[in-house]
CSV table of C-alpha atoms in Angstrom, one decimal:
chain,number,residue,atom,x,y,z
A,46,MET,CA,53.4,-76.8,112.1
A,47,THR,CA,51.7,-74.6,114.9
A,48,GLY,CA,48.5,-75.2,114.6
A,49,GLY,CA,48.4,-75.8,111.5
A,50,GLN,CA,50.2,-74.0,109.6
A,51,PRO,CA,53.5,-74.0,108.0
A,52,GLU,CA,56.3,-73.4,110.3
A,53,TRP,CA,59.5,-71.9,109.6
A,54,VAL,CA,63.5,-71.6,111.2
A,55,ILE,CA,66.3,-69.6,110.3
A,56,ARG,CA,69.2,-68.9,112.5
A,57,GLU,CA,72.0,-66.6,111.4
A,58,ASP,CA,75.0,-66.3,113.2
A,59,ALA,CA,78.6,-66.5,112.5
A,60,ALA,CA,80.3,-69.6,114.2
A,61,GLN,CA,83.5,-69.2,115.7
A,62,THR,CA,83.5,-73.4,114.6
A,63,VAL,CA,83.1,-72.9,110.8
A,64,LEU,CA,85.6,-69.8,110.7
A,65,VAL,CA,88.5,-71.0,111.9
A,66,ALA,CA,87.3,-74.5,109.7
A,67,LEU,CA,87.6,-71.4,106.8
A,68,TYR,CA,91.3,-69.9,108.0
A,69,LEU,CA,92.7,-73.6,108.5
A,70,ARG,CA,91.5,-74.4,104.5
A,71,GLN,CA,92.6,-71.4,103.3
A,72,VAL,CA,96.0,-71.4,105.1
A,73,LEU,CA,96.8,-75.3,104.1
A,74,GLY,CA,96.1,-73.9,100.8
A,75,ILE,CA,92.9,-76.4,100.5
A,76,ARG,CA,91.0,-76.0,97.8
A,77,SER,CA,87.5,-77.6,98.5
A,78,PRO,CA,84.9,-76.0,97.6
A,79,ASP,CA,85.8,-74.7,95.0
A,80,GLU,CA,82.8,-72.8,94.4
A,81,LEU,CA,83.6,-70.7,98.4
A,82,PRO,CA,85.8,-67.6,97.6
A,83,ALA,CA,88.7,-66.8,100.0
A,84,LEU,CA,88.1,-65.7,103.7
A,85,ARG,CA,89.4,-61.5,103.6
A,86,ARG,CA,93.1,-60.7,106.2
A,87,VAL,CA,94.1,-64.2,106.3
A,88,PRO,CA,98.2,-64.6,105.2
A,89,PRO,CA,98.9,-66.6,101.8
A,90,PRO,CA,99.1,-70.7,102.1
A,91,TRP,CA,102.3,-71.9,104.0
A,92,VAL,CA,105.1,-73.2,101.1
A,93,ASP,CA,106.1,-76.9,102.7
A,94,GLU,CA,107.3,-79.4,101.1
A,95,ARG,CA,104.2,-81.9,101.2
A,96,THR,CA,104.1,-84.1,98.2
A,97,ASP,CA,101.0,-84.3,96.0
A,98,ALA,CA,99.6,-87.8,97.9
A,99,ARG,CA,100.4,-85.5,101.7
A,100,HIS,CA,97.5,-83.0,100.2
A,101,ALA,CA,95.2,-85.1,98.7
A,102,GLN,CA,94.9,-87.4,101.5
A,103,LEU,CA,95.6,-83.9,104.0
A,104,GLU,CA,91.9,-82.4,101.8
A,105,ARG,CA,90.4,-85.4,102.4
A,106,GLU,CA,89.8,-84.5,106.1
A,107,TRP,CA,89.5,-81.2,105.6
A,108,ARG,CA,86.2,-82.1,103.9
A,109,GLU,CA,85.5,-84.6,106.1
A,110,TYR,CA,86.3,-81.9,109.2
A,111,TRP,CA,84.6,-79.3,107.6
A,112,ALA,CA,81.0,-81.2,106.8
A,113,MET,CA,81.7,-82.0,111.2
A,114,THR,CA,81.4,-78.8,111.4
A,115,VAL,CA,78.7,-77.6,109.6
A,116,GLU,CA,76.3,-79.8,110.4
A,117,PRO,CA,77.2,-81.9,113.0
A,118,GLN,CA,73.7,-84.3,112.8
A,119,ALA,CA,73.6,-84.2,109.2
A,120,HIS,CA,77.3,-85.5,108.8
A,121,PRO,CA,78.1,-88.2,112.8
A,122,SER,CA,81.6,-89.3,113.4
A,123,PRO,CA,82.2,-93.2,113.3
A,124,VAL,CA,84.3,-92.8,115.8
A,125,PRO,CA,84.7,-90.5,118.9
A,126,LEU,CA,85.9,-86.6,118.2
A,127,GLU,CA,88.7,-84.5,120.8
A,128,LEU,CA,88.9,-81.5,121.5
A,129,ILE,CA,92.5,-80.0,119.2
A,130,ASP,CA,95.1,-78.5,121.6
A,131,GLY,CA,95.4,-74.6,121.0
A,132,PHE,CA,91.5,-74.3,119.3
A,133,ASP,CA,89.8,-73.8,122.7
A,134,THR,CA,86.9,-75.6,122.2
A,135,LEU,CA,86.8,-74.3,118.6
A,136,VAL,CA,88.3,-77.4,116.8
A,137,THR,CA,87.6,-81.9,117.6
A,138,LEU,CA,88.4,-84.6,114.9
A,139,PRO,CA,88.1,-87.8,114.8
A,140,VAL,CA,90.4,-89.9,117.4
A,141,GLU,CA,91.2,-91.8,114.3
A,142,GLY,CA,91.2,-90.7,110.3
A,143,SER,CA,92.6,-86.6,111.4
A,144,ASP,CA,96.2,-87.5,111.3
A,145,ALA,CA,97.3,-85.6,108.8
A,146,LEU,CA,95.0,-83.0,109.9
A,147,ARG,CA,95.9,-82.9,113.6
A,148,ALA,CA,99.7,-82.2,112.8
A,149,ALA,CA,99.4,-79.1,109.9
A,150,ILE,CA,97.3,-77.3,111.9
A,151,GLY,CA,98.4,-76.2,115.1
A,152,ALA,CA,100.8,-73.8,114.3
A,153,HIS,CA,98.1,-71.7,113.0
A,154,ALA,CA,95.6,-72.1,116.9
A,155,ASP,CA,96.8,-69.2,117.9
A,156,ASP,CA,95.8,-67.3,115.1
A,157,ALA,CA,93.3,-68.8,113.7
A,158,VAL,CA,91.3,-68.7,117.1
A,159,ASP,CA,91.5,-64.8,117.2
A,160,PHE,CA,90.9,-64.3,113.7
A,161,ALA,CA,87.1,-65.9,114.2
A,162,ARG,CA,86.6,-64.3,117.7
A,163,LEU,CA,87.7,-61.0,116.0
A,164,ALA,CA,85.3,-62.1,112.8
A,165,HIS,CA,82.7,-63.3,115.4
A,166,ASP,CA,82.2,-60.2,117.4
A,167,ARG,CA,81.9,-58.0,114.5
A,168,TYR,CA,79.0,-60.2,113.4
A,169,ALA,CA,77.6,-59.2,116.5
A,170,ARG,CA,77.9,-55.7,117.5
A,171,GLU,CA,76.6,-55.5,114.0
A,172,ALA,CA,73.5,-57.1,114.1
A,173,ALA,CA,73.5,-56.1,117.4
A,174,ALA,CA,72.9,-52.2,116.2
A,175,ARG,CA,70.0,-53.5,113.6
A,176,PRO,CA,67.3,-55.7,115.8
A,177,GLY,CA,64.2,-56.9,113.9
A,178,VAL,CA,66.3,-56.1,110.9
A,179,SER,CA,67.5,-59.9,110.6
A,180,TYR,CA,64.3,-61.2,111.1
A,181,ARG,CA,62.7,-58.5,108.7
A,182,ALA,CA,64.6,-59.8,105.5
A,183,TYR,CA,63.8,-63.7,106.1
A,184,ALA,CA,60.1,-62.6,106.7
A,185,SER,CA,59.7,-60.0,103.4
A,186,ALA,CA,61.4,-62.9,100.9
A,187,ILE,CA,59.1,-65.4,102.5
A,188,ALA,CA,55.9,-63.0,102.0
A,189,ALA,CA,57.7,-62.6,98.3
A,190,HIS,CA,57.9,-66.4,97.7
A,191,GLU,CA,53.7,-66.9,98.5
A,192,ARG,CA,52.3,-64.0,96.4
A,193,ALA,CA,54.8,-64.9,93.6
A,194,VAL,CA,53.7,-69.4,94.1
A,195,GLY,CA,50.0,-68.9,95.4
A,196,ARG,CA,50.0,-71.0,98.0
A,197,ARG,CA,51.9,-70.8,101.9
A,198,ALA,CA,55.7,-71.2,102.2
A,199,HIS,CA,56.6,-75.2,103.2
A,200,SER,CA,58.0,-75.8,106.5
A,201,PHE,CA,62.0,-75.8,106.0
A,202,GLU,CA,65.4,-74.7,108.3
A,203,LEU,CA,67.7,-72.7,107.4
A,204,ASN,CA,71.0,-72.3,108.5
A,205,VAL,CA,73.0,-68.7,107.5
A,206,GLN,CA,76.6,-68.1,108.0
A,207,VAL,CA,77.3,-64.9,107.7
A,208,LEU,CA,81.2,-65.3,107.0
A,209,PRO,CA,83.8,-62.1,105.8
A,210,LEU,CA,84.8,-63.5,102.0
A,211,ALA,CA,86.6,-61.5,99.7
A,212,GLN,CA,84.0,-62.1,97.0
A,213,ARG,CA,79.9,-60.4,97.4
A,214,GLY,CA,77.5,-63.2,97.2
A,215,VAL,CA,75.3,-67.1,98.9
A,216,TRP,CA,77.1,-70.8,98.6
A,217,TRP,CA,75.0,-74.2,99.5
A,218,ILE,CA,78.2,-74.8,102.3
A,219,GLY,CA,75.5,-77.4,103.5
A,220,SER,CA,72.2,-79.4,103.1
A,221,LEU,CA,70.1,-76.6,105.0
A,222,THR,CA,73.7,-74.1,105.1
A,223,VAL,CA,74.5,-71.7,103.2
A,224,ALA,CA,77.3,-68.6,103.4
A,225,VAL,CA,76.5,-65.4,103.1
A,226,THR,CA,79.3,-62.7,102.6
A,227,ASP,CA,79.1,-59.7,105.4
A,228,GLY,CA,78.9,-56.4,103.2
A,229,LEU,CA,76.1,-58.7,100.6
A,230,ARG,CA,74.4,-59.2,104.3
A,231,GLY,CA,74.7,-55.2,104.9
A,232,ASP,CA,73.0,-54.2,102.1
A,233,VAL,CA,69.3,-55.2,102.6
A,234,ALA,CA,68.0,-54.4,99.0
A,235,ALA,CA,71.4,-57.0,97.1
A,236,PHE,CA,70.5,-59.4,100.3
A,237,ASP,CA,67.2,-58.9,99.6
A,238,THR,CA,67.3,-60.3,96.1
A,239,ALA,CA,70.5,-62.7,97.0
A,240,ILE,CA,68.6,-64.0,99.3
A,241,HIS,CA,65.1,-65.1,97.1
A,242,PRO,CA,66.5,-68.1,94.7
A,243,ILE,CA,67.8,-69.7,98.7
A,244,ILE,CA,64.1,-69.1,99.6
A,245,ALA,CA,62.5,-70.5,97.0
A,246,GLU,CA,64.5,-73.6,96.9
A,247,LEU,CA,63.5,-74.6,100.3
A,248,ALA,CA,59.3,-73.2,100.9
């Protein structure tokens, strides 16, 4: 609250940590989260002799890593974390309990980091080309919600990850975080329509 008024905080990014995690998800053939579409321009999964049990373990470890990557404060690791060689500062895994994932991702480090940096740079260029547009999109949705419900919006926080996903849409990927397709984010009218239900749920 600021001076007794509700306050909202929206952070928008195309975080390299999130992009790397999703790149790894795709090349490792991990389906979870089922509803989130694939990234564009990522090679198909590597085919290996992984057993069903080994794949299930890998998927479990990736889901834990994903939760810690998207919302680290909500999903703290019970054991210390360590940086993984080849990923700069973009991948940290628990020192215990991530052996399958650690072994599987090493061969993908260079490609994953390059993909994440290029995608992040593209997002940063596009955001810089439309100064003020980002804020206005959310302010407009909040104002429309306030008119619809006849009151000020509650205080809330929202993190928005703008990602090069293969399908247009908005998906919850954490309790306070959504993923939105970059193409949808660049379409002012369509994004305004898509973000309204998210704002209504929080505000």
